[in-house]
Short mmCIF file of C-alpha atoms in Angstrom, two decimals:
data_model
loop_
_atom_site.label_atom_id
_atom_site.label_comp_id
_atom_site.label_asym_id
_atom_site.label_seq_id
_atom_site.Cartn_x
_atom_site.Cartn_y
_atom_site.Cartn_z
CA MET A 8 47.79 9.31 2.68
CA LYS A 9 48.84 9.79 -0.93
CA THR A 10 47.49 6.34 -1.84
CA LYS A 11 44.13 7.09 -0.20
CA HIS A 12 43.95 10.44 -2.02
CA THR A 13 44.68 8.72 -5.33
CA LEU A 14 42.01 6.08 -4.71
CA SER A 15 39.52 8.80 -3.79
CA LYS A 16 40.22 10.63 -7.04
CA LEU A 17 39.88 7.41 -9.02
CA LYS A 18 36.48 6.72 -7.45
CA THR A 19 35.33 10.10 -8.78
CA VAL A 20 37.04 10.04 -12.17
CA VAL A 21 36.40 6.42 -13.21
CA PRO A 22 32.56 6.67 -13.12
CA ASN A 23 32.75 9.83 -15.25
CA ILE A 24 35.03 8.17 -17.79
CA LEU A 25 32.86 5.05 -17.96
CA THR A 26 29.74 7.16 -18.40
CA VAL A 27 31.29 9.09 -21.29
CA ILE A 28 32.49 5.87 -22.94
CA ILE A 29 29.09 4.15 -22.59
CA LEU A 30 27.12 7.15 -23.87
CA THR A 31 29.54 7.75 -26.75
CA ALA A 32 29.45 4.11 -27.83
CA PHE A 33 25.66 4.08 -27.58
CA LEU A 34 25.27 7.26 -29.65
CA ILE A 35 27.69 6.04 -32.34
CA TYR A 36 25.84 2.73 -32.58
CA LEU A 37 22.48 4.51 -32.67
CA VAL A 38 23.55 6.84 -35.48
CA LYS A 39 24.89 3.94 -37.55
CA ASN A 40 21.63 2.00 -37.16
CA LEU A 41 19.25 4.94 -37.18
CA ASP A 42 17.35 3.81 -40.29
CA ARG A 43 16.58 0.41 -38.78
CA TYR A 44 15.34 1.77 -35.46
CA TRP A 45 13.41 4.60 -37.09
CA GLN A 46 11.32 2.02 -38.92
CA LEU A 47 10.63 0.18 -35.66
CA LEU A 48 9.83 3.32 -33.67
CA ASN A 49 6.19 3.70 -32.66
CA LEU A 50 5.87 7.10 -30.99
CA SER A 51 2.42 6.64 -29.53
CA PRO A 52 1.44 9.64 -27.35
CA TYR A 53 -0.75 7.23 -25.37
CA LEU A 54 2.20 4.93 -24.54
CA ILE A 55 4.55 7.84 -23.84
CA GLY A 56 2.01 9.38 -21.46
CA TRP A 57 1.70 6.08 -19.60
CA ALA A 58 5.50 5.80 -19.43
CA PHE A 59 5.71 9.13 -17.58
CA ALA A 60 2.74 8.27 -15.34
CA LEU A 61 4.26 4.93 -14.36
CA SER A 62 7.60 6.60 -13.59
CA VAL A 63 5.84 8.91 -11.13
CA LEU A 64 3.87 5.97 -9.70
CA LEU A 65 7.07 3.96 -9.21
CA MET A 66 8.60 6.89 -7.35
CA PHE A 67 5.52 7.09 -5.13
CA THR A 68 5.65 3.38 -4.26
CA ASN A 69 9.35 3.76 -3.48
CA GLY A 70 8.29 6.56 -1.16
CA LEU A 71 5.86 4.18 0.55
CA ILE A 72 8.78 1.85 1.32
CA ASN A 73 10.57 4.78 2.97
CA PHE A 74 7.41 5.67 4.89
CA PHE A 75 6.75 2.19 6.31
CA LEU A 76 10.43 1.29 6.87
CA TYR A 77 11.39 4.38 8.83
CA ARG A 78 8.09 4.42 10.71
CA GLY A 79 9.02 0.90 11.77
CA LEU A 80 12.35 2.27 13.01
CA GLY A 81 10.55 4.84 15.16
CA VAL A 82 10.83 7.81 12.78
CA PRO A 83 7.64 9.95 12.47
CA LEU A 84 8.08 10.24 8.70
CA THR A 85 5.20 11.58 6.60
CA ILE A 86 4.18 10.10 3.25
CA ASN A 87 5.25 13.33 1.56
CA GLU A 88 8.69 13.04 3.16
CA GLY A 89 8.92 9.41 2.05
CA PHE A 90 8.08 10.42 -1.52
CA GLY A 91 10.53 13.31 -1.33
CA LEU A 92 13.34 11.09 -0.03
CA ALA A 93 12.73 8.64 -2.88
CA SER A 94 12.97 11.51 -5.38
CA VAL A 95 16.12 13.03 -3.85
CA ASN A 96 17.72 9.59 -3.50
CA SER A 97 17.12 8.86 -7.20
CA LEU A 98 18.47 12.27 -8.24
CA ALA A 99 21.59 11.92 -6.08
CA ASN A 100 22.23 8.48 -7.57
CA LEU A 101 22.66 10.15 -10.96
CA LEU A 102 25.82 11.78 -9.60
CA PRO A 103 29.21 10.12 -10.27
CA PHE A 104 29.55 9.05 -6.62
CA ALA A 105 25.95 7.76 -6.29
CA GLY A 106 25.12 9.87 -3.25
CA GLY A 107 21.52 8.77 -2.74
CA MET A 108 22.15 6.82 0.46
CA ILE A 109 24.30 9.63 1.84
CA ALA A 110 21.65 12.28 1.17
CA LYS A 111 18.91 10.15 2.72
CA GLY A 112 21.01 9.29 5.77
CA ILE A 113 21.94 12.94 6.41
CA TYR A 114 18.31 14.05 6.20
CA LEU A 115 17.05 11.33 8.54
CA LYS A 116 19.82 12.10 11.03
CA ARG A 117 19.32 15.87 10.88
CA LYS A 118 15.51 15.94 10.85
CA HIS A 119 14.57 12.81 12.80
CA GLN A 120 17.75 11.84 14.70
CA LEU A 121 17.88 8.35 13.15
CA ALA A 122 21.32 6.86 13.83
CA TYR A 123 23.38 6.18 10.70
CA THR A 124 24.10 2.63 11.86
CA HIS A 125 20.40 1.77 12.17
CA PHE A 126 19.67 3.39 8.82
CA LEU A 127 22.43 1.55 6.95
CA SER A 128 21.95 -1.83 8.61
CA ALA A 129 18.17 -1.89 8.11
CA THR A 130 18.56 -0.80 4.46
CA MET A 131 21.12 -3.56 3.79
CA ALA A 132 18.98 -6.27 5.37
CA LEU A 133 15.86 -5.08 3.54
CA TYR A 134 17.71 -5.17 0.21
CA VAL A 135 18.57 -8.84 0.78
CA CYS A 136 14.86 -9.52 1.41
CA PHE A 137 13.95 -7.73 -1.83
CA VAL A 138 16.52 -9.68 -3.88
CA ALA A 139 15.16 -12.94 -2.47
CA ALA A 140 11.54 -11.91 -3.19
CA ASN A 141 12.39 -11.02 -6.79
CA GLY A 142 14.21 -14.34 -7.11
CA VAL A 143 11.05 -16.17 -6.05
CA VAL A 144 9.03 -14.21 -8.64
CA GLY A 145 11.50 -15.19 -11.36
CA LEU A 146 11.47 -18.85 -10.33
CA ALA A 147 7.66 -18.88 -10.28
CA LEU A 148 7.46 -17.50 -13.82
CA LEU A 149 10.12 -19.85 -15.17
CA SER A 150 8.47 -22.86 -13.49
CA TYR A 151 5.09 -21.94 -14.96
CA TRP A 152 6.52 -21.63 -18.48
CA LYS A 153 8.40 -24.91 -18.07
CA LEU A 154 5.61 -27.00 -16.51
CA VAL A 155 2.48 -25.49 -18.06
CA ASP A 156 3.56 -23.96 -21.36
CA LYS A 157 6.25 -26.64 -21.92
CA THR A 158 8.75 -23.96 -22.89
CA ASN A 159 12.40 -24.97 -23.15
CA LEU A 160 14.43 -22.63 -20.97
CA PRO A 161 18.19 -22.52 -20.29
CA ILE A 162 19.17 -23.91 -16.91
CA LEU A 163 21.26 -20.78 -16.30
CA LEU A 164 18.09 -18.73 -15.89
CA PHE A 165 16.82 -21.09 -13.21
CA ILE A 166 20.19 -21.07 -11.45
CA GLY A 167 20.37 -17.26 -11.51
CA PHE A 168 16.95 -16.72 -9.95
CA LEU A 169 17.50 -19.61 -7.54
CA VAL A 170 20.64 -17.92 -6.23
CA MET A 171 18.68 -14.68 -5.82
CA ALA A 172 15.92 -16.48 -3.89
CA ALA A 173 18.46 -18.31 -1.73
CA SER A 174 20.24 -15.08 -0.77
CA ILE A 175 17.86 -14.75 2.19
CA ILE A 176 19.80 -17.61 3.83
CA VAL A 177 22.65 -15.15 4.43
CA LEU A 178 20.58 -13.60 7.21
CA TRP A 179 20.44 -16.89 9.13
CA LEU A 180 23.82 -18.47 8.45
CA PRO A 181 26.23 -18.70 11.39
CA LEU A 182 29.24 -16.75 10.23
CA ASP A 183 32.83 -17.04 11.39
CA LEU A 184 33.89 -13.40 11.11
CA ASP A 185 37.53 -14.30 11.73
CA LEU A 186 37.69 -15.70 8.20
CA VAL A 187 36.96 -12.36 6.51
CA SER A 188 38.68 -8.98 6.43
CA ASP A 189 37.89 -6.20 8.91
CA LYS A 190 35.99 -4.28 6.22
CA TRP A 191 33.70 -7.23 5.47
CA GLN A 192 33.34 -8.01 9.19
CA GLN A 193 31.87 -4.55 9.67
CA ARG A 194 29.48 -4.95 6.73
CA LEU A 195 28.28 -8.38 7.88
CA LEU A 196 27.74 -7.14 11.42
CA GLN A 197 25.72 -4.21 10.05
CA LEU A 198 23.66 -6.61 7.95
CA MET A 199 22.89 -8.82 10.92
CA GLN A 200 22.05 -5.83 13.10
CA GLY A 201 19.62 -4.59 10.46
CA TRP A 202 17.99 -8.00 10.24
CA TYR A 203 17.55 -8.11 14.03
CA ILE A 204 15.83 -4.72 13.84
CA LEU A 205 13.47 -5.80 11.06
CA VAL A 206 12.71 -9.32 12.28
CA LYS A 207 11.09 -7.89 15.41
CA ASN A 208 8.21 -6.80 13.18
CA ARG A 209 7.43 -9.56 10.68
CA TRP A 210 4.31 -7.73 9.50
CA LEU A 211 6.52 -4.77 8.53
CA ILE A 212 8.72 -7.06 6.42
CA ALA A 213 5.63 -8.50 4.72
CA GLU A 214 4.35 -4.99 3.94
CA LEU A 215 7.68 -3.85 2.52
CA VAL A 216 8.16 -6.99 0.40
CA GLY A 217 4.61 -6.58 -0.89
CA ILE A 218 5.34 -2.99 -1.96
CA GLN A 219 8.61 -4.13 -3.57
CA LEU A 220 6.72 -6.73 -5.63
CA LEU A 221 4.29 -3.99 -6.68
CA MET A 222 7.29 -1.91 -7.79
CA THR A 223 8.53 -4.91 -9.79
CA LEU A 224 5.19 -5.03 -11.62
CA ILE A 225 5.17 -1.28 -12.26
CA PHE A 226 8.70 -1.36 -13.65
CA ALA A 227 7.71 -4.36 -15.79
CA ALA A 228 4.88 -2.27 -17.24
CA ARG A 229 7.38 0.49 -18.04
CA ILE A 230 9.66 -1.96 -19.84
CA TRP A 231 6.65 -3.38 -21.71
CA ILE A 232 5.86 0.14 -22.97
CA SER A 233 9.47 0.74 -24.04
CA PHE A 234 9.58 -2.51 -26.01
CA HIS A 235 6.27 -1.70 -27.69
CA LEU A 236 7.56 1.77 -28.60
CA LEU A 237 10.05 -0.23 -30.68
CA SER A 238 7.29 -2.48 -32.11
CA GLN A 239 8.48 -5.53 -30.14
CA ASN A 240 5.83 -8.14 -29.31
CA VAL A 241 6.95 -8.79 -25.74
CA THR A 242 4.51 -10.04 -23.10
CA LEU A 243 4.00 -8.47 -19.68
CA ALA A 244 5.08 -11.74 -18.03
CA GLN A 245 8.41 -11.61 -19.87
CA CYS A 246 8.84 -8.00 -18.74
CA VAL A 247 8.18 -9.07 -15.14
CA LEU A 248 11.13 -11.46 -15.48
CA PHE A 249 13.32 -8.62 -16.83
CA SER A 250 12.16 -6.38 -13.99
CA ALA A 251 12.82 -8.99 -11.31
CA ALA A 252 16.41 -9.35 -12.49
CA THR A 253 17.16 -5.61 -12.57
CA ILE A 254 17.18 -5.35 -8.77
CA LEU A 255 20.76 -6.64 -9.07
CA THR A 256 21.67 -3.28 -10.64
CA ASN A 257 22.09 -1.89 -7.11
CA LEU A 258 25.01 -4.25 -6.51
CA VAL A 259 27.10 -2.48 -9.16
CA SER A 260 27.46 1.28 -8.73
CA ILE A 261 30.43 2.01 -10.97
CA THR A 262 28.36 4.35 -13.15
CA PRO A 263 25.73 6.97 -12.21
CA GLY A 264 22.28 5.43 -11.91
CA GLY A 265 23.68 2.03 -12.88
CA LEU A 266 24.05 3.26 -16.46
CA GLY A 267 24.82 0.30 -18.69
CA VAL A 268 24.36 -2.24 -15.88
CA ARG A 269 20.56 -2.39 -16.04
CA GLU A 270 20.74 -2.46 -19.83
CA VAL A 271 23.12 -5.43 -19.80
CA ILE A 272 20.98 -7.35 -17.29
CA VAL A 273 17.78 -6.92 -19.32
CA ALA A 274 19.58 -7.64 -22.60
CA ALA A 275 21.07 -10.85 -21.16
CA VAL A 276 17.70 -12.19 -19.98
CA ALA A 277 15.93 -10.98 -23.14
CA THR A 278 18.50 -12.66 -25.38
CA VAL A 279 17.95 -15.97 -23.60
CA LEU A 280 14.22 -15.58 -24.31
CA GLY A 281 14.88 -14.94 -28.01
CA PHE A 282 14.91 -11.15 -28.28
CA ASP A 283 17.64 -9.07 -29.94
CA ALA A 284 20.15 -7.77 -27.42
CA ASP A 285 20.60 -4.43 -29.18
CA ILE A 286 16.87 -3.70 -29.31
CA SER A 287 16.55 -4.72 -25.66
CA ILE A 288 19.31 -2.29 -24.69
CA LEU A 289 17.63 0.49 -26.68
CA ALA A 290 14.28 -0.26 -25.03
CA VAL A 291 15.82 0.07 -21.57
CA GLY A 292 17.54 3.26 -22.77
CA ILE A 293 14.16 4.74 -23.74
CA ASP A 294 12.77 3.85 -20.32
CA ARG A 295 15.82 5.39 -18.65
CA LEU A 296 15.36 8.63 -20.61
CA VAL A 297 11.74 9.01 -19.48
CA ALA A 298 12.56 8.07 -15.88
CA THR A 299 15.52 10.47 -15.77
CA LEU A 300 13.33 13.41 -16.81
CA VAL A 301 10.88 12.55 -14.02
CA ILE A 302 13.71 12.12 -11.51
CA ILE A 303 15.29 15.48 -12.38
CA ILE A 304 11.97 17.33 -12.01
CA LEU A 305 10.82 15.65 -8.79
CA GLY A 306 14.31 15.39 -7.31
CA THR A 307 15.03 19.09 -7.85
CA ILE A 308 11.72 20.12 -6.26
CA TYR A 309 12.12 17.88 -3.23
CA THR A 310 15.80 18.72 -2.74
CA TYR A 311 14.65 22.28 -2.10
CA VAL A 312 11.67 21.22 0.06
CA LEU A 313 13.51 18.70 2.24
CA THR A 314 16.60 20.89 2.61
CA ASN A 315 14.42 23.66 4.01
CA GLN A 316 12.71 21.22 6.37
CA ALA A 317 16.03 19.86 7.62
CA MET A 318 17.53 23.34 8.05
CA ASN A 319 14.48 24.52 9.98
CA THR A 320 14.87 21.70 12.50
CA SER A 321 15.77 23.02 15.92
CA PRO A 322 19.53 22.52 16.54
CA SER A 323 18.89 21.54 20.15
CA ILE A 324 16.61 18.74 18.99
CA SER A 325 18.86 17.48 16.20
CA GLU A 326 21.88 17.28 18.50
CA SER A 327 20.15 15.46 21.31
#
């Protein structure tokens, strides 16, 4: 029991410590190089306005995924609820323990009686589909640059996006669960259960993947704005590649909101394409700042709205 209590405390404390370290290091670096970045800074009200608008639009499209997914699972979710769940999920993920999934699961169970197992398994399977779709986008862009533009690109980029695209195979592979631990057996069984739920409606999968690709484009536009706020001549196609790779941020939740993880992913891809890693990290930081302001505003509003809706649900209905 003592060991479990210690591990539980570490899971809470470590993200806080890492967040403080990352933010402190970033601020120190920023102060030391303030003159350089001040010269690059292009505070265009037009671009800043679009950055906020795209952050709201991205949240809305995320809400559409909630709407179509849970409708497909038999939940009579409204578009407003889908948008609200996306906002609350994003706000809760800013907490040290990344409670977005927990908050969403509790609401769907309380308000719409959606079983936790169906919720978790469908979400896991859908995430694999999204990773594979983004991998295909990355491979398509890299292939175009290689074959049409004759651009020399590192093989590691191709391998990375190929692995992402191939991840969909996991949903079809025959697995010998005796070879893995009990914990991973449970996760793999949940994943397969979620896939069986989704595969019954192939049109639903196509809709959700289509919305995910739209989100990839919207986030790419946000990154494009952030780079141009730093006077960087980056193309939208390059930003689509950055955006496609950032879906992997969800695999690492050691810091609130994937702080530092998304920045490292974009910086790694950007560096391979010839951009400065430090400027790339700062660009993602600017995007994160704008998005966080939007998340706090929308998340706070919808936490109040959805909490009231869930609390007003008839107990006799929620317990049936």
